[in-house]
Each structure stands twice: as structure tokens, then as C-alpha cells.
GROMACS .gro file of C-alpha atoms in nm:
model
  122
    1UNK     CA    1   0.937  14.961  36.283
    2UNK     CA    2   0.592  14.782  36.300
    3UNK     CA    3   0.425  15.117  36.246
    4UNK     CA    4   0.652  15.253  35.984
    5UNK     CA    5   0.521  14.917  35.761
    6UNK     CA    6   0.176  15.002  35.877
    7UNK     CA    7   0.194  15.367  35.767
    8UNK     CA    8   0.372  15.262  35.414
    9UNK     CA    9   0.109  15.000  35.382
   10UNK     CA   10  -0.190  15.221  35.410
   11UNK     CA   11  -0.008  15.482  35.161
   12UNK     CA   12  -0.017  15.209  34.951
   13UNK     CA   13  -0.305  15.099  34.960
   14UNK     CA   14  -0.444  15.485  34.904
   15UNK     CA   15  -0.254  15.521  34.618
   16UNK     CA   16  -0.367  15.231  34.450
   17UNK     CA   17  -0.739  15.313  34.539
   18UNK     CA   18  -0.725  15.664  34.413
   19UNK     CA   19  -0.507  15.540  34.073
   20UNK     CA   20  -0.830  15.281  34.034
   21UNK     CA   21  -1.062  15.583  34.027
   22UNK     CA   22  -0.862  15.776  33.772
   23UNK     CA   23  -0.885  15.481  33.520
   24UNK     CA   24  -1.270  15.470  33.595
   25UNK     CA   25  -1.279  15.760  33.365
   26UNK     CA   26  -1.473  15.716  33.041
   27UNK     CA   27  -1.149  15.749  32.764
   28UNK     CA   28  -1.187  15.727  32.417
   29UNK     CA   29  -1.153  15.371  32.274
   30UNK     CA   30  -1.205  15.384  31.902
   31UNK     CA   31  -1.383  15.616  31.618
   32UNK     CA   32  -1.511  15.576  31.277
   33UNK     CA   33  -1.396  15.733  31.109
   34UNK     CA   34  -1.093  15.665  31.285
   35UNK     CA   35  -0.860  15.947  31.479
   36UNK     CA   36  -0.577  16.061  31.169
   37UNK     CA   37  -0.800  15.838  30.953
   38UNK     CA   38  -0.857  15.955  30.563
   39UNK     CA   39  -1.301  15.882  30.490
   40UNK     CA   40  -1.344  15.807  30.089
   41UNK     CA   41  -1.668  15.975  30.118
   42UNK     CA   42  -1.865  16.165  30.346
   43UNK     CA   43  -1.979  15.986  30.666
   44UNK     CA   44  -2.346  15.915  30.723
   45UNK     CA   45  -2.254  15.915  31.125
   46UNK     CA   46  -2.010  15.982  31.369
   47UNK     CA   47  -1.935  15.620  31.562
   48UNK     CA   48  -1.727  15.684  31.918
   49UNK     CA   49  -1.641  15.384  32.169
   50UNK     CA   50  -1.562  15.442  32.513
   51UNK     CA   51  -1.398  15.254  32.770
   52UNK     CA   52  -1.697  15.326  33.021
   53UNK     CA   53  -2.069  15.330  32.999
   54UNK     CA   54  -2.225  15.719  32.934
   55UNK     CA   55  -2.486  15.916  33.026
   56UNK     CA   56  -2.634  16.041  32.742
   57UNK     CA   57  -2.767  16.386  32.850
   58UNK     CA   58  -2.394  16.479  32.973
   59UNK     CA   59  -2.259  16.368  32.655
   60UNK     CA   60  -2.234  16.536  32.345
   61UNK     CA   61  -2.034  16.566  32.040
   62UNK     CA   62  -1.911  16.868  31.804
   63UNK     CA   63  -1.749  16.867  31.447
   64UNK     CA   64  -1.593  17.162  31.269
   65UNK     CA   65  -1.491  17.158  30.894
   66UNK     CA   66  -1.185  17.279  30.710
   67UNK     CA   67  -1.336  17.651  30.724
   68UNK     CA   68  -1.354  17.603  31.116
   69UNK     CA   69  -1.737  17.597  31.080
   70UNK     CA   70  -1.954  17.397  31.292
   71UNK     CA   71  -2.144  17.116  31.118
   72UNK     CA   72  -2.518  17.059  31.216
   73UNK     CA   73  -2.471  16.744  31.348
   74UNK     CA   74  -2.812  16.513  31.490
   75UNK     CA   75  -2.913  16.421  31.793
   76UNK     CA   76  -2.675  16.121  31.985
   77UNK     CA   77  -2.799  15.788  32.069
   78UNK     CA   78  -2.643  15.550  32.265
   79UNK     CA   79  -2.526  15.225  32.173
   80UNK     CA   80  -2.307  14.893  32.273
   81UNK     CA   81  -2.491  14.864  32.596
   82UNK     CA   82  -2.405  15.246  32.667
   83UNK     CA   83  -2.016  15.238  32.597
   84UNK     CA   84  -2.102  15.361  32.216
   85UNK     CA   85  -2.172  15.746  32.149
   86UNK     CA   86  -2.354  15.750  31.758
   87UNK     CA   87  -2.404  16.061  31.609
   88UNK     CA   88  -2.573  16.091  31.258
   89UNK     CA   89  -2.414  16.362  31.013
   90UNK     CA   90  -2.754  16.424  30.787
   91UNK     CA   91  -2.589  16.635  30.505
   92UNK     CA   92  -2.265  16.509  30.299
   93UNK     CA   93  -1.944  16.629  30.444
   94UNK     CA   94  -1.723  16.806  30.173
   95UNK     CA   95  -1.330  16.761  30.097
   96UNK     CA   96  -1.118  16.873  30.400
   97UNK     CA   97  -1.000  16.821  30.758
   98UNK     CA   98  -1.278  16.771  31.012
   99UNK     CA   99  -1.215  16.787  31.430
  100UNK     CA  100  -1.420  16.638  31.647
  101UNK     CA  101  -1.450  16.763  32.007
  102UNK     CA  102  -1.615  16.501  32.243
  103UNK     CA  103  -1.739  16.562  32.586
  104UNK     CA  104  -1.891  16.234  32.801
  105UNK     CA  105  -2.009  16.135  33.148
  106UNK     CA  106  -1.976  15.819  33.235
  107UNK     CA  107  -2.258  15.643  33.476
  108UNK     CA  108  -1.980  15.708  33.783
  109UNK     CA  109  -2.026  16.016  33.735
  110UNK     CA  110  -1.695  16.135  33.622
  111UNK     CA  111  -1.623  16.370  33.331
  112UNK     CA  112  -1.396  16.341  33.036
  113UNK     CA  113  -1.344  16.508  32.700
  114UNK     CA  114  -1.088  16.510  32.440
  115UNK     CA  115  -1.078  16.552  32.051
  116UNK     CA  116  -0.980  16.409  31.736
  117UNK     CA  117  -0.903  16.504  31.356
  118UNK     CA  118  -1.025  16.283  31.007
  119UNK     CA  119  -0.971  16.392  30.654
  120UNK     CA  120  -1.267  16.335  30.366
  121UNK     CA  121  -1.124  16.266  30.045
  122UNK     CA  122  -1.278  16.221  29.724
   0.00000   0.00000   0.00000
């Protein structure tokens, strides 16, 4: 009996460890503009939160417009002590749905990516 409680105790204890690591991921915490959000007018920059600190030459960000073409986009910086992913957008978005595609590394090492749509409206 004693080492049946062991055993189940140590399987615990595993699967609690490896569950830790899986939330050490770097997830997406907020945008601007926002995920499903609606932009008045063209954004000057591309503002992503994480729930992890990045490493910025792992990380990188892509935007396609409402003909599916990639915008030129300028180079990321990192910001709120390396949880924040900037990205400036130099010329003025026009009227449409925009995705952007995300890809990070956190400073653990582990990978994430994901995407997200916003509208520009006049």
C-alpha cells in the first residue's frame, strides 16, 4: 500500500512539474489594436503583450491586408521590461481586414506563435 501512495505521489508531482512548464510559454496577453478590434484610422504601430519576457531575435511579427498582401512592416523593439513586442507600421494602413501572425521566444527558451485579425475603418 505504502508504495502504491509513493508511486501516485511522484505521478503527481510529475504532472504538476511538466503542466508548470507548459504555462511557462510566452502566450499572447493583449494587442493594440486589439484581437476582433475595429482601428478608426490607420495604426502608426503594432503593440503586442506577452505573458513572458522575449528574445527579440526569435521574435518577429507579420501583417497581411484585405488583398492577402504582406505589409512592410519595421523593425521590432522590445518593450515593458521585455514582455512587450512593438512594431512600427511606417505607411497608413487602408480600409479592410488585417491578420497578424506572431511568432516569439521567450528567455526559457520555449517557442510560441499564434495570430490575430483587426479591421481599419474610416
Amino acid at each position: 500500500m505504502a508504495t502504491t501512495v509513493t508511486r501516485l505521489g511522484l505521478a503527481a508531482i510529475l504532472a504538476f512539474g511538466l503542466a508548470g512548464q507548459a504555462f511557462a510559454h510566452a502566450h499572447l496577453k493583449s494587442a493594440v489594436p486589439a484581437d476582433k478590434g475595429t482601428a478608426t484610422s490607420s495604426p502608426s504601430e503594432l503593440d503586442l503583450t506577452f505573458t513572458e519576457s522575449l528574445n527579440l531575435k526569435f521574435s518577429g511579427v507579420k501583417l497581411t491586408g484585405p488583398d492577402k498582401a504582406t505589409v512592410k512592416l519595421g523593425d521590432p523593439r522590445l518593450t515593458r521590461k521585455g514582455m512587450g513586442l512593438t512594431v512600427p507600421v511606417p505607411a497608413p494602413l487602408g480600409v479592410g481586414a488585417y491578420t497578424v501572425e506572431w511568432h516569439v521566444l521567450s528567455t526559457d527558451g520555449h517557442k510560441t506563435n499564434g495570430s490575430y485579425t483587426f479591421t481599419v475603418k474610416p
